[in-house]
mmCIF file of N, CA, C and O in Angstrom:
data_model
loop_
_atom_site.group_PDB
_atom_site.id
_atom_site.type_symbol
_atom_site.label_atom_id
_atom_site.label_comp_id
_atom_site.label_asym_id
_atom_site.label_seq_id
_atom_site.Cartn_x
_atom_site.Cartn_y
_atom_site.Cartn_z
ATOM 1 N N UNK G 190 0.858 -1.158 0.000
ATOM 2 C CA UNK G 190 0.000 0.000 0.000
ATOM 3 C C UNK G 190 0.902 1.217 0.000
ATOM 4 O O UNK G 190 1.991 1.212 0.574
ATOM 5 N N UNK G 191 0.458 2.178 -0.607
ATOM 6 C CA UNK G 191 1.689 3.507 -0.815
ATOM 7 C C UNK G 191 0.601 4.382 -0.849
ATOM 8 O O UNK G 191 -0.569 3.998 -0.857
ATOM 9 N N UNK G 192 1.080 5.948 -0.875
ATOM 10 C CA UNK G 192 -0.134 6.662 -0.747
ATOM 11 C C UNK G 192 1.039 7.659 -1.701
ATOM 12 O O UNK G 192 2.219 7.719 -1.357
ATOM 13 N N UNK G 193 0.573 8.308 -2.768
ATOM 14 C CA UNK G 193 0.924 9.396 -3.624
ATOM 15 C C UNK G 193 1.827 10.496 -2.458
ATOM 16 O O UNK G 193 1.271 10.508 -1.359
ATOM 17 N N UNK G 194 2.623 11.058 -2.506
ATOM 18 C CA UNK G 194 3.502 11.683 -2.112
ATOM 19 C C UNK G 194 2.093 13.325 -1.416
ATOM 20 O O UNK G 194 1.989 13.849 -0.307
ATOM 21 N N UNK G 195 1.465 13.526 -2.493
ATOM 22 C CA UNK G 195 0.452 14.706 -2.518
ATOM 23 C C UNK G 195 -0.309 14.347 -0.881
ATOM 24 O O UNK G 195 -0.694 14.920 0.139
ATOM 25 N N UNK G 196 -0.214 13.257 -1.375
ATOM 26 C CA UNK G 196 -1.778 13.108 -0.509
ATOM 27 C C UNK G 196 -1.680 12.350 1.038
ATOM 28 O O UNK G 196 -2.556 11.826 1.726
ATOM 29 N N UNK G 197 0.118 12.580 1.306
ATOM 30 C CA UNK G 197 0.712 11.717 2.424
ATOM 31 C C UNK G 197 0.327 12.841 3.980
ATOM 32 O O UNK G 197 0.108 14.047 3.871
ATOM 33 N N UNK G 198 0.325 12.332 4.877
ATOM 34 C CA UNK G 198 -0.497 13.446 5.622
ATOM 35 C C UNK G 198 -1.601 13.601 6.537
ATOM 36 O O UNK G 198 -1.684 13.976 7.707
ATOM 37 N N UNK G 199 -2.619 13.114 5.467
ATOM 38 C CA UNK G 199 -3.891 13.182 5.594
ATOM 39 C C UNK G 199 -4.850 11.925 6.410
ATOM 40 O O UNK G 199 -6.014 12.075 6.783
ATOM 41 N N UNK G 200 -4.082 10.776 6.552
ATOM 42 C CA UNK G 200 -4.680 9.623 7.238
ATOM 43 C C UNK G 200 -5.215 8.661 6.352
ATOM 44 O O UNK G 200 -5.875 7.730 6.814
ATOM 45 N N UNK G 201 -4.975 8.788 4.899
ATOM 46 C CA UNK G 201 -5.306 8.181 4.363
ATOM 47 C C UNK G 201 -4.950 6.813 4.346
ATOM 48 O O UNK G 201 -5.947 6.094 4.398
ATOM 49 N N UNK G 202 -3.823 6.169 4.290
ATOM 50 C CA UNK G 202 -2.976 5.132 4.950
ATOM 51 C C UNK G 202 -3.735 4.620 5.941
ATOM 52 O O UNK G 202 -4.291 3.529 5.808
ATOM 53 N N UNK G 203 -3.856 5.473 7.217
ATOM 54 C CA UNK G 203 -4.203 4.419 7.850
ATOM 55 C C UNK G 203 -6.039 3.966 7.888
ATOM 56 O O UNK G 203 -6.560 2.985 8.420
ATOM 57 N N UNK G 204 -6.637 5.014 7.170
ATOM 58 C CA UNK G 204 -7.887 4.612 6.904
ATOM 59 C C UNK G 204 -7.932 3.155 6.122
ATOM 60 O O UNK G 204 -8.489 2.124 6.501
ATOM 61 N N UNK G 205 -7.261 3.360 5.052
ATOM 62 C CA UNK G 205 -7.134 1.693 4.526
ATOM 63 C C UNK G 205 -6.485 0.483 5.105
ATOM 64 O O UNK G 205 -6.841 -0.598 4.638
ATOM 65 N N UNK G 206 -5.359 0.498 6.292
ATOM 66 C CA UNK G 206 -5.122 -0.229 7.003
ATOM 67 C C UNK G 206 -6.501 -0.768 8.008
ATOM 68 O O UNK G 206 -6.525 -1.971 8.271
ATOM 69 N N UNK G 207 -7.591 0.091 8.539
ATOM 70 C CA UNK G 207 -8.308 0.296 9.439
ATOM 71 C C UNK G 207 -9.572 -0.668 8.589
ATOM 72 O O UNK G 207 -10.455 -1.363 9.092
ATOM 73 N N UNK G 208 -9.227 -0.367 6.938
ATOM 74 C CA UNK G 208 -10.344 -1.459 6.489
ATOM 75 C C UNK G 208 -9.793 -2.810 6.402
ATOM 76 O O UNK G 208 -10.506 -3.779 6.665
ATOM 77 N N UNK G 209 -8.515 -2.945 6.034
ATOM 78 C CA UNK G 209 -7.752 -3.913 6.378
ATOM 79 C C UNK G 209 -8.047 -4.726 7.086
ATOM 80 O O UNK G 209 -8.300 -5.838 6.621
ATOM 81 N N UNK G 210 -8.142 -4.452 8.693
ATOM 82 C CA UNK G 210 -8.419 -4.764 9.548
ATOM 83 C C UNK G 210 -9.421 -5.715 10.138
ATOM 84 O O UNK G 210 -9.446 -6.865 10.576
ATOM 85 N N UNK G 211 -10.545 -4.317 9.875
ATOM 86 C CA UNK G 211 -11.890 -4.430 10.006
ATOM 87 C C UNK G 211 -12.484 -5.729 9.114
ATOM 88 O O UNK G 211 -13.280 -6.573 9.525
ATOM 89 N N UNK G 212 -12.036 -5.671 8.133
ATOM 90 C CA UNK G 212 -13.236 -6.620 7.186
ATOM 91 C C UNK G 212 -12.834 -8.004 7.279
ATOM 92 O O UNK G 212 -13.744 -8.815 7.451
ATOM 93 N N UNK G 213 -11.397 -8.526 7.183
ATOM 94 C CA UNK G 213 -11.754 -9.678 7.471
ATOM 95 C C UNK G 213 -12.099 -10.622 9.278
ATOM 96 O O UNK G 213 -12.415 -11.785 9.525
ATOM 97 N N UNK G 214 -11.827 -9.386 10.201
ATOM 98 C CA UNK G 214 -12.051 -9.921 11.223
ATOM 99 C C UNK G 214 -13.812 -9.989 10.982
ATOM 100 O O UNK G 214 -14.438 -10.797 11.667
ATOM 101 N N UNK G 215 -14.544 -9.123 10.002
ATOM 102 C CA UNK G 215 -16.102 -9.576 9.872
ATOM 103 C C UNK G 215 -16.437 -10.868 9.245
ATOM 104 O O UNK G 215 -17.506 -11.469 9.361
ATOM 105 N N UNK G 216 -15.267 -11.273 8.481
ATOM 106 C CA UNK G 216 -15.825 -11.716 7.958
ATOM 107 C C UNK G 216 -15.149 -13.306 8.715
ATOM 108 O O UNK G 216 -15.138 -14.341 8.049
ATOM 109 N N UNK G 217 -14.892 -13.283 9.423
ATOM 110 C CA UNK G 217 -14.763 -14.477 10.391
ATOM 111 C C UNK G 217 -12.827 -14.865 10.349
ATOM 112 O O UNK G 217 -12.395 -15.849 10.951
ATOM 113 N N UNK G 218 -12.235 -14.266 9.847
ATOM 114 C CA UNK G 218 -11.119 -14.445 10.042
ATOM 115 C C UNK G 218 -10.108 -14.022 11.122
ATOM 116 O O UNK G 218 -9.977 -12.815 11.329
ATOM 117 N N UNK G 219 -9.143 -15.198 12.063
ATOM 118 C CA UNK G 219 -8.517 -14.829 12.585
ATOM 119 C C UNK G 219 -7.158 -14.482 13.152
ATOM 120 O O UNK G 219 -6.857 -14.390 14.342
ATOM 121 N N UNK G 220 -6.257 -14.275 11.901
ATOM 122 C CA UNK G 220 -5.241 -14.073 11.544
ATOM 123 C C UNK G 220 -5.312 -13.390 10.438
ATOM 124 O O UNK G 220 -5.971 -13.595 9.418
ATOM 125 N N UNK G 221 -4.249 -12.183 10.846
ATOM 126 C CA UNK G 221 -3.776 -11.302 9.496
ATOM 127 C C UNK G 221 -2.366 -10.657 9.356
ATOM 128 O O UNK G 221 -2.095 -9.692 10.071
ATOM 129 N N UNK G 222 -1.455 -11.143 8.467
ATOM 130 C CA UNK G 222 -0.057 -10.635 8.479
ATOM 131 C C UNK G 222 -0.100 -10.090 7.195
ATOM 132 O O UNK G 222 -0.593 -10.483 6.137
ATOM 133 N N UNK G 223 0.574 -9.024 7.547
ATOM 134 C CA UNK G 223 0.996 -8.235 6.630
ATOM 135 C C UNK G 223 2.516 -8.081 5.530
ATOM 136 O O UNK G 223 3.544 -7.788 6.141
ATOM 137 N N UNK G 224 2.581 -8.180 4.728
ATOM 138 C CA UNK G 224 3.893 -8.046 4.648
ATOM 139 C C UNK G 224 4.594 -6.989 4.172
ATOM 140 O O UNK G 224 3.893 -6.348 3.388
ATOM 141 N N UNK G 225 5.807 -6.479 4.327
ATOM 142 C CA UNK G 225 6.574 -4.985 3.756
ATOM 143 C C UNK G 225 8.109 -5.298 4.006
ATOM 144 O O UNK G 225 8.682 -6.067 4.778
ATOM 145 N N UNK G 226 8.498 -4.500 3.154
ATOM 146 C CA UNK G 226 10.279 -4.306 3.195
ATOM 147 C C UNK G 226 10.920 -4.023 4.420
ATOM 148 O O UNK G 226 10.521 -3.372 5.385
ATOM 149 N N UNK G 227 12.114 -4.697 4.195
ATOM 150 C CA UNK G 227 12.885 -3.974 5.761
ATOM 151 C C UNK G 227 13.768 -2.581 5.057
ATOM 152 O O UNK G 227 14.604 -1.939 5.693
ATOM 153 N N UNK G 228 13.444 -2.346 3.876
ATOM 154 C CA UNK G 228 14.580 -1.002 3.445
ATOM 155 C C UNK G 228 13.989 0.270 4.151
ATOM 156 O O UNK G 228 12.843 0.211 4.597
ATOM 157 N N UNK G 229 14.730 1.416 4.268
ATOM 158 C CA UNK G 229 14.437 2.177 5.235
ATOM 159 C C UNK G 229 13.243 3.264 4.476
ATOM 160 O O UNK G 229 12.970 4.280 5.115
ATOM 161 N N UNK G 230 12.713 3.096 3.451
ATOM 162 C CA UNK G 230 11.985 3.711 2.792
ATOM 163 C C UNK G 230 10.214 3.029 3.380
ATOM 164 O O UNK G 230 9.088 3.433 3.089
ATOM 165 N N UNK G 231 10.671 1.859 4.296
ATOM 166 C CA UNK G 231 9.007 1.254 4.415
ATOM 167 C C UNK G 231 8.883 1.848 5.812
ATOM 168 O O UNK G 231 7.700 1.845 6.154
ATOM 169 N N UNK G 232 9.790 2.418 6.848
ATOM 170 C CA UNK G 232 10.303 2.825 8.248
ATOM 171 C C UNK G 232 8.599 3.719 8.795
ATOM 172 O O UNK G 232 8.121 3.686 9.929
ATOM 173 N N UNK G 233 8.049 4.390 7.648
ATOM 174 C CA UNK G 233 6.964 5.058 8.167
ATOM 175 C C UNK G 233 5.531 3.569 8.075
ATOM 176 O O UNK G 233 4.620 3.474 8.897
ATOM 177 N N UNK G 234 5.673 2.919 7.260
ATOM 178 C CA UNK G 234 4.934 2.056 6.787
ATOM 179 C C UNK G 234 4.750 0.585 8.209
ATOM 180 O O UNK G 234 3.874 -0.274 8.309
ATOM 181 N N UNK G 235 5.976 0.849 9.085
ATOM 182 C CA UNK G 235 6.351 -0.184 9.573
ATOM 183 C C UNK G 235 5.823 0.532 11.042
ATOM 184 O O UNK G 235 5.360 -0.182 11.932
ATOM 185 N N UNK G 236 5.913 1.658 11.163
ATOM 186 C CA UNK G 236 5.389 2.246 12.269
ATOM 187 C C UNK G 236 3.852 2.413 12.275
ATOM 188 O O UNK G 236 3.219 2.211 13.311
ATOM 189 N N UNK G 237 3.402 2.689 11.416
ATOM 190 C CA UNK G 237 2.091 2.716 11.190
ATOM 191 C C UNK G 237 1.380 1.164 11.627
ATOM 192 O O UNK G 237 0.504 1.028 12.482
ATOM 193 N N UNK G 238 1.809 0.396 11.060
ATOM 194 C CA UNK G 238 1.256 -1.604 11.481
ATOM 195 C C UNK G 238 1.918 -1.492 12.575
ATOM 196 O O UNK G 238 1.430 -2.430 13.205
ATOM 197 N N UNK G 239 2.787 -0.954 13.357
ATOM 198 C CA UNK G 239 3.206 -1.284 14.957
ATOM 199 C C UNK G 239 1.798 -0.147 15.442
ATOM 200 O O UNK G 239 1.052 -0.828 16.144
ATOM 201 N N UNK G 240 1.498 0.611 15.367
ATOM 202 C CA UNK G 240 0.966 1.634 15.982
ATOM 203 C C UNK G 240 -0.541 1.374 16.234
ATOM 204 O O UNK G 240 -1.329 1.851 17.050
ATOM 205 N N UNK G 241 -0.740 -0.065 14.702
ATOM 206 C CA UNK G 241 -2.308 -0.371 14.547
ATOM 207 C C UNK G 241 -2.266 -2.019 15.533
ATOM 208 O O UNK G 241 -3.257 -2.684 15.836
ATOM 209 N N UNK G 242 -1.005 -2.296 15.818
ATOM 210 C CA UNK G 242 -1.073 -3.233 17.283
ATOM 211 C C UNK G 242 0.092 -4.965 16.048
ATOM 212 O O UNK G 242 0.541 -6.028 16.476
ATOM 213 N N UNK G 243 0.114 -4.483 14.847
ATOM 214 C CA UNK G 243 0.977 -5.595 14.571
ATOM 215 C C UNK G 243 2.282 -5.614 14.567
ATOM 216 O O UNK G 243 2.841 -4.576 14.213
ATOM 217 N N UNK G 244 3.160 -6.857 14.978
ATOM 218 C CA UNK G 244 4.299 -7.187 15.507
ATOM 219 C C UNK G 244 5.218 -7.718 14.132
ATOM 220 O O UNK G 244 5.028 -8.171 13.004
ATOM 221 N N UNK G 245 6.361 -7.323 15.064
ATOM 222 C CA UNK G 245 7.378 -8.350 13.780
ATOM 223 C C UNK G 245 7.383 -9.613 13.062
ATOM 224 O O UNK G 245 6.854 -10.115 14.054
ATOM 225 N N UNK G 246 7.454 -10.290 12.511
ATOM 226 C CA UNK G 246 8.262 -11.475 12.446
ATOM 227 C C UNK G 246 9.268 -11.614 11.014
ATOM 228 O O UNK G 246 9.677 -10.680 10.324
ATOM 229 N N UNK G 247 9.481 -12.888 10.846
ATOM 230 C CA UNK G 247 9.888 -13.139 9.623
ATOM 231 C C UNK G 247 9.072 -13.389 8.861
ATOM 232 O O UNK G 247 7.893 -13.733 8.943
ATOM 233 N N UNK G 248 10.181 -13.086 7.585
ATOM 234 C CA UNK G 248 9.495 -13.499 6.364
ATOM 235 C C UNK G 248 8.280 -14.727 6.588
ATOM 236 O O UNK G 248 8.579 -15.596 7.406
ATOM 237 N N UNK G 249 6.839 -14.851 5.861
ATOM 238 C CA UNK G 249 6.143 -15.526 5.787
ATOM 239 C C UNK G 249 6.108 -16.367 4.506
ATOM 240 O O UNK G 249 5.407 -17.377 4.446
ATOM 241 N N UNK G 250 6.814 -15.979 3.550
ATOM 242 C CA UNK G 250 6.347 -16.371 1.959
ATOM 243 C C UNK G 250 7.401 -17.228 2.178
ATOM 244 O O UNK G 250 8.155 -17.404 3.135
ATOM 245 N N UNK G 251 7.239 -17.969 0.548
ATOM 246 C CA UNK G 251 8.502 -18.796 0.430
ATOM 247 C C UNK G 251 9.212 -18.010 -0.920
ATOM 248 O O UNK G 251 8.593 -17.762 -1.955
ATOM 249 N N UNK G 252 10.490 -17.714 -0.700
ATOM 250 C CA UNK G 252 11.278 -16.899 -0.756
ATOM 251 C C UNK G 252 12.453 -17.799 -1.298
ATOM 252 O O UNK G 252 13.559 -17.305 -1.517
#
C-alpha cells in the first residue's frame, strides 16, 4: 500500500489499514499478516502496522 507523495499526511494510509483490519475480522477471520520491506523507505509504513497493534516477524512467503 503507498499513498501518492500529494496526498501523504492526511490519514489516508491508515484509513485503509483500518479497512484492512476491520473486514476480514467480519468476515470471520482470525489471523492477518501483513507483509513490507525492511529497506528504510518502508520505516513510516512499519510504524504505522506497529501503531495499529501488529508485531514483527519473519518473512512468511517462500522466498
Amino acid at each position: 500500500m503507498r499513498v501518492s507523495p500529494e496526498f501523504r499526511g492526511r490519514g489516508i494510509g491508515r484509513r485503509l489499514l483500518d479497512e484492512l483490519i476491520i473486514t476480514p475480522g467480519q468476515r470471520g477471520f482470525s489471523l492477518l499478516c501483513l507483509e513490507t520491506g525492511t529497506h528504510e523507505y518502508f520505516t513510516a509504513a512499519r510504524a504505522m502496522y506497529g501503531a495499529a497493534g501488529f508485531t514483527q516477524c519473519p518473512p512468511f512467503g517462500d522466498y
